[in-house]
Amino acid sequence: MPLTASNSLPDPPAAAFDALVGGGVARRELDRGGRFLRWLEAGSAAPAVVFETGIGSPSTTWAVVFAALAPDHRVLAYDRAGYGASDPAAVSLDGQLADLIAVAESAGPEPCVLVGHSWGGLLVQLAAWRRPDLVAGLVLVDPSHESLWLRPPEPAAVREWARYSDPAAPPRADPRSADVSSSAEELDREVARGASDDPAVRALLLDAGRWYLATDEQLRMHLDEFPMVLHHLDELADRRRTAVWPKVPVVTLTATKGRPPLYVPPVLAAQEQLAAVAGGRHVVVPDSGHHIHVDRPDLVIRSIRDVC
């Protein structure tokens, strides 16, 4: 699996991250049998820190955390297949897990710290269970838990998003695509506002966010990833029951702001249990919404430094 540098693509995310870091950000790629995974990278010190996003989230959501850690660590903001700069692939649980493990291997030779948000938080757990030798620590940022999706607070909304897009139709004809675009635009604005007071840097981040939904393949990934996860909930629960946790530091951050009140207790209970089983620490963040790394990047940065 050769690792190469990629300089052939117009790259708004690279420009935005480079402006925040102050230079030295590179686009890297990994050949997965003719399909390329790509990420932004800066710094060189071990342990490396690999960021894994949630469903529908661009890697630009890690901008502030990435920039803060780059002077002291090798940092990699990774695009899953079909997102951002990475080539599309059939969306599957085992495919996403294998890709993440391949990126973690490339971050070596020493074990790395895996930092995952939402669905990315569950993916990095799966990677740690599968390949504990690659992991120096875990930071789980409001991670998904399969038990919570089995009992969602708004079942009708979940059912609407549980179907795959029609492969014979353009994804922009899917009525859900408007919701994807509006949610992405709102998140992009939050990222830009929180990352910098410089209008030029904010503009770069907004351009970078729009770049994540520029193609039909990217939009289809946004539409099809959630149903893929829903169709694997029982398998995810089975994997958790048989999981052997690596003996590494684990920090779980759980947001409560904006959640339906009846949903908060089961969320906290699931994450408390996760922390207990993993032998880690659970931190409740009452003043943040789901994207803690955007609302409270200071807590995420501190947690990563603690794990490192």
PDB file of N, CA and C in Angstrom, residues 32-77:
ATOM      1  N   ARG A  32      -5.237   2.355  -2.385  1.00  0.00           N
ATOM      2  CA  ARG A  32      -5.965   1.168  -1.917  1.00  0.00           C
ATOM      3  C   ARG A  32      -6.408   0.353  -3.131  1.00  0.00           C
ATOM      4  N   GLY A  33      -5.423  -0.122  -3.904  1.00  0.00           N
ATOM      5  CA  GLY A  33      -5.734  -0.914  -5.082  1.00  0.00           C
ATOM      6  C   GLY A  33      -6.320  -0.102  -6.210  1.00  0.00           C
ATOM      7  N   GLY A  34      -5.771   1.082  -6.445  1.00  0.00           N
ATOM      8  CA  GLY A  34      -6.258   1.959  -7.498  1.00  0.00           C
ATOM      9  C   GLY A  34      -7.285   2.968  -7.036  1.00  0.00           C
ATOM     10  N   ARG A  35      -7.743   2.839  -5.828  1.00  0.00           N
ATOM     11  CA  ARG A  35      -8.649   3.817  -5.201  1.00  0.00           C
ATOM     12  C   ARG A  35      -7.843   4.530  -4.122  1.00  0.00           C
ATOM     13  N   PHE A  36      -7.931   5.854  -4.085  1.00  0.00           N
ATOM     14  CA  PHE A  36      -7.065   6.605  -3.184  1.00  0.00           C
ATOM     15  C   PHE A  36      -7.829   7.193  -2.000  1.00  0.00           C
ATOM     16  N   LEU A  37      -7.277   6.974  -0.812  1.00  0.00           N
ATOM     17  CA  LEU A  37      -7.701   7.686   0.390  1.00  0.00           C
ATOM     18  C   LEU A  37      -6.786   8.886   0.559  1.00  0.00           C
ATOM     19  N   ARG A  38      -7.347  10.008   1.001  1.00  0.00           N
ATOM     20  CA  ARG A  38      -6.539  11.218   1.128  1.00  0.00           C
ATOM     21  C   ARG A  38      -6.823  11.900   2.459  1.00  0.00           C
ATOM     22  N   TRP A  39      -5.801  12.597   2.939  1.00  0.00           N
ATOM     23  CA  TRP A  39      -5.934  13.341   4.185  1.00  0.00           C
ATOM     24  C   TRP A  39      -5.005  14.538   4.178  1.00  0.00           C
ATOM     25  N   LEU A  40      -5.253  15.458   5.098  1.00  0.00           N
ATOM     26  CA  LEU A  40      -4.361  16.587   5.343  1.00  0.00           C
ATOM     27  C   LEU A  40      -3.459  16.236   6.508  1.00  0.00           C
ATOM     28  N   GLU A  41      -2.203  16.647   6.404  1.00  0.00           N
ATOM     29  CA  GLU A  41      -1.212  16.259   7.405  1.00  0.00           C
ATOM     30  C   GLU A  41      -0.286  17.427   7.713  1.00  0.00           C
ATOM     31  N   ALA A  42       0.105  17.535   8.963  1.00  0.00           N
ATOM     32  CA  ALA A  42       1.109  18.516   9.387  1.00  0.00           C
ATOM     33  C   ALA A  42       1.849  17.947  10.584  1.00  0.00           C
ATOM     34  N   GLY A  43       3.007  18.529  10.883  1.00  0.00           N
ATOM     35  CA  GLY A  43       3.778  18.104  12.042  1.00  0.00           C
ATOM     36  C   GLY A  43       4.491  16.787  11.816  1.00  0.00           C
ATOM     37  N   SER A  44       5.304  16.408  12.802  1.00  0.00           N
ATOM     38  CA  SER A  44       6.100  15.192  12.638  1.00  0.00           C
ATOM     39  C   SER A  44       6.284  14.388  13.919  1.00  0.00           C
ATOM     40  N   ALA A  45       5.980  14.951  15.074  1.00  0.00           N
ATOM     41  CA  ALA A  45       6.306  14.284  16.336  1.00  0.00           C
ATOM     42  C   ALA A  45       5.294  13.190  16.664  1.00  0.00           C
ATOM     43  N   ALA A  46       5.790  12.134  17.296  1.00  0.00           N
ATOM     44  CA  ALA A  46       4.943  11.032  17.759  1.00  0.00           C
ATOM     45  C   ALA A  46       4.440  11.327  19.175  1.00  0.00           C
ATOM     46  N   PRO A  47       3.269  10.732  19.521  1.00  0.00           N
ATOM     47  CA  PRO A  47       2.460   9.885  18.661  1.00  0.00           C
ATOM     48  C   PRO A  47       1.666  10.697  17.642  1.00  0.00           C
ATOM     49  N   ALA A  48       1.462  10.096  16.474  1.00  0.00           N
ATOM     50  CA  ALA A  48       0.595  10.723  15.490  1.00  0.00           C
ATOM     51  C   ALA A  48      -0.842  10.715  15.997  1.00  0.00           C
ATOM     52  N   VAL A  49      -1.616  11.695  15.542  1.00  0.00           N
ATOM     53  CA  VAL A  49      -3.028  11.810  15.907  1.00  0.00           C
ATOM     54  C   VAL A  49      -3.846  11.747  14.623  1.00  0.00           C
ATOM     55  N   VAL A  50      -4.752  10.771  14.535  1.00  0.00           N
ATOM     56  CA  VAL A  50      -5.587  10.570  13.355  1.00  0.00           C
ATOM     57  C   VAL A  50      -7.022  10.946  13.707  1.00  0.00           C
ATOM     58  N   PHE A  51      -7.606  11.852  12.915  1.00  0.00           N
ATOM     59  CA  PHE A  51      -8.968  12.326  13.152  1.00  0.00           C
ATOM     60  C   PHE A  51      -9.935  11.624  12.204  1.00  0.00           C
ATOM     61  N   GLU A  52     -11.049  11.138  12.756  1.00  0.00           N
ATOM     62  CA  GLU A  52     -12.098  10.466  11.985  1.00  0.00           C
ATOM     63  C   GLU A  52     -13.405  11.206  12.223  1.00  0.00           C
ATOM     64  N   THR A  53     -14.058  11.659  11.149  1.00  0.00           N
ATOM     65  CA  THR A  53     -15.245  12.497  11.271  1.00  0.00           C
ATOM     66  C   THR A  53     -16.515  11.669  11.473  1.00  0.00           C
ATOM     67  N   GLY A  54     -17.594  12.390  11.783  1.00  0.00           N
ATOM     68  CA  GLY A  54     -18.903  11.780  11.863  1.00  0.00           C
ATOM     69  C   GLY A  54     -19.582  11.751  10.509  1.00  0.00           C
ATOM     70  N   ILE A  55     -20.762  11.155  10.461  1.00  0.00           N
ATOM     71  CA  ILE A  55     -21.534  11.094   9.220  1.00  0.00           C
ATOM     72  C   ILE A  55     -21.867  12.509   8.762  1.00  0.00           C
ATOM     73  N   GLY A  56     -21.578  12.786   7.503  1.00  0.00           N
ATOM     74  CA  GLY A  56     -21.924  14.077   6.931  1.00  0.00           C
ATOM     75  C   GLY A  56     -21.057  15.230   7.365  1.00  0.00           C
ATOM     76  N   SER A  57     -19.988  14.964   8.084  1.00  0.00           N
ATOM     77  CA  SER A  57     -19.125  16.045   8.579  1.00  0.00           C
ATOM     78  C   SER A  57     -17.845  16.113   7.761  1.00  0.00           C
ATOM     79  N   PRO A  58     -17.443  17.303   7.332  1.00  0.00           N
ATOM     80  CA  PRO A  58     -16.167  17.436   6.635  1.00  0.00           C
ATOM     81  C   PRO A  58     -15.005  17.431   7.614  1.00  0.00           C
ATOM     82  N   SER A  59     -13.826  17.124   7.128  1.00  0.00           N
ATOM     83  CA  SER A  59     -12.652  17.140   8.004  1.00  0.00           C
ATOM     84  C   SER A  59     -12.303  18.549   8.457  1.00  0.00           C
ATOM     85  N   THR A  60     -12.897  19.568   7.823  1.00  0.00           N
ATOM     86  CA  THR A  60     -12.672  20.942   8.284  1.00  0.00           C
ATOM     87  C   THR A  60     -13.197  21.171   9.698  1.00  0.00           C
ATOM     88  N   THR A  61     -14.085  20.308  10.184  1.00  0.00           N
ATOM     89  CA  THR A  61     -14.561  20.470  11.560  1.00  0.00           C
ATOM     90  C   THR A  61     -13.433  20.313  12.573  1.00  0.00           C
ATOM     91  N   TRP A  62     -12.331  19.687  12.172  1.00  0.00           N
ATOM     92  CA  TRP A  62     -11.181  19.505  13.064  1.00  0.00           C
ATOM     93  C   TRP A  62     -10.186  20.658  12.963  1.00  0.00           C
ATOM     94  N   ALA A  63     -10.509  21.719  12.240  1.00  0.00           N
ATOM     95  CA  ALA A  63      -9.525  22.749  11.899  1.00  0.00           C
ATOM     96  C   ALA A  63      -8.807  23.315  13.117  1.00  0.00           C
ATOM     97  N   VAL A  64      -9.552  23.728  14.132  1.00  0.00           N
ATOM     98  CA  VAL A  64      -8.935  24.362  15.304  1.00  0.00           C
ATOM     99  C   VAL A  64      -8.083  23.356  16.068  1.00  0.00           C
ATOM    100  N   VAL A  65      -8.599  22.158  16.248  1.00  0.00           N
ATOM    101  CA  VAL A  65      -7.863  21.120  16.983  1.00  0.00           C
ATOM    102  C   VAL A  65      -6.596  20.736  16.224  1.00  0.00           C
ATOM    103  N   PHE A  66      -6.718  20.545  14.927  1.00  0.00           N
ATOM    104  CA  PHE A  66      -5.584  20.207  14.069  1.00  0.00           C
ATOM    105  C   PHE A  66      -4.489  21.262  14.188  1.00  0.00           C
ATOM    106  N   ALA A  67      -4.868  22.536  14.062  1.00  0.00           N
ATOM    107  CA  ALA A  67      -3.878  23.621  14.102  1.00  0.00           C
ATOM    108  C   ALA A  67      -3.193  23.712  15.460  1.00  0.00           C
ATOM    109  N   ALA A  68      -3.943  23.462  16.533  1.00  0.00           N
ATOM    110  CA  ALA A  68      -3.362  23.559  17.879  1.00  0.00           C
ATOM    111  C   ALA A  68      -2.352  22.452  18.145  1.00  0.00           C
ATOM    112  N   LEU A  69      -2.581  21.271  17.572  1.00  0.00           N
ATOM    113  CA  LEU A  69      -1.720  20.121  17.861  1.00  0.00           C
ATOM    114  C   LEU A  69      -0.556  19.973  16.889  1.00  0.00           C
ATOM    115  N   ALA A  70      -0.640  20.607  15.724  1.00  0.00           N
ATOM    116  CA  ALA A  70       0.387  20.424  14.697  1.00  0.00           C
ATOM    117  C   ALA A  70       1.802  20.751  15.163  1.00  0.00           C
ATOM    118  N   PRO A  71       2.023  21.755  16.027  1.00  0.00           N
ATOM    119  CA  PRO A  71       3.405  22.014  16.457  1.00  0.00           C
ATOM    120  C   PRO A  71       4.020  20.881  17.275  1.00  0.00           C
ATOM    121  N   ASP A  72       3.184  20.041  17.887  1.00  0.00           N
ATOM    122  CA  ASP A  72       3.697  19.030  18.822  1.00  0.00           C
ATOM    123  C   ASP A  72       3.476  17.595  18.373  1.00  0.00           C
ATOM    124  N   HIS A  73       2.707  17.386  17.308  1.00  0.00           N
ATOM    125  CA  HIS A  73       2.370  16.033  16.872  1.00  0.00           C
ATOM    126  C   HIS A  73       2.232  15.989  15.360  1.00  0.00           C
ATOM    127  N   ARG A  74       2.416  14.808  14.816  1.00  0.00           N
ATOM    128  CA  ARG A  74       1.982  14.572  13.448  1.00  0.00           C
ATOM    129  C   ARG A  74       0.464  14.409  13.489  1.00  0.00           C
ATOM    130  N   VAL A  75      -0.254  15.236  12.746  1.00  0.00           N
ATOM    131  CA  VAL A  75      -1.714  15.216  12.774  1.00  0.00           C
ATOM    132  C   VAL A  75      -2.235  14.909  11.372  1.00  0.00           C
ATOM    133  N   LEU A  76      -3.251  14.052  11.310  1.00  0.00           N
ATOM    134  CA  LEU A  76      -3.814  13.613  10.038  1.00  0.00           C
ATOM    135  C   LEU A  76      -5.328  13.759  10.093  1.00  0.00           C
ATOM    136  N   ALA A  77      -5.880  14.637   9.256  1.00  0.00           N
ATOM    137  CA  ALA A  77      -7.325  14.824   9.139  1.00  0.00           C
ATOM    138  C   ALA A  77      -7.778  14.073   7.888  1.00  0.00           C
TER     139      ALA A  77
END
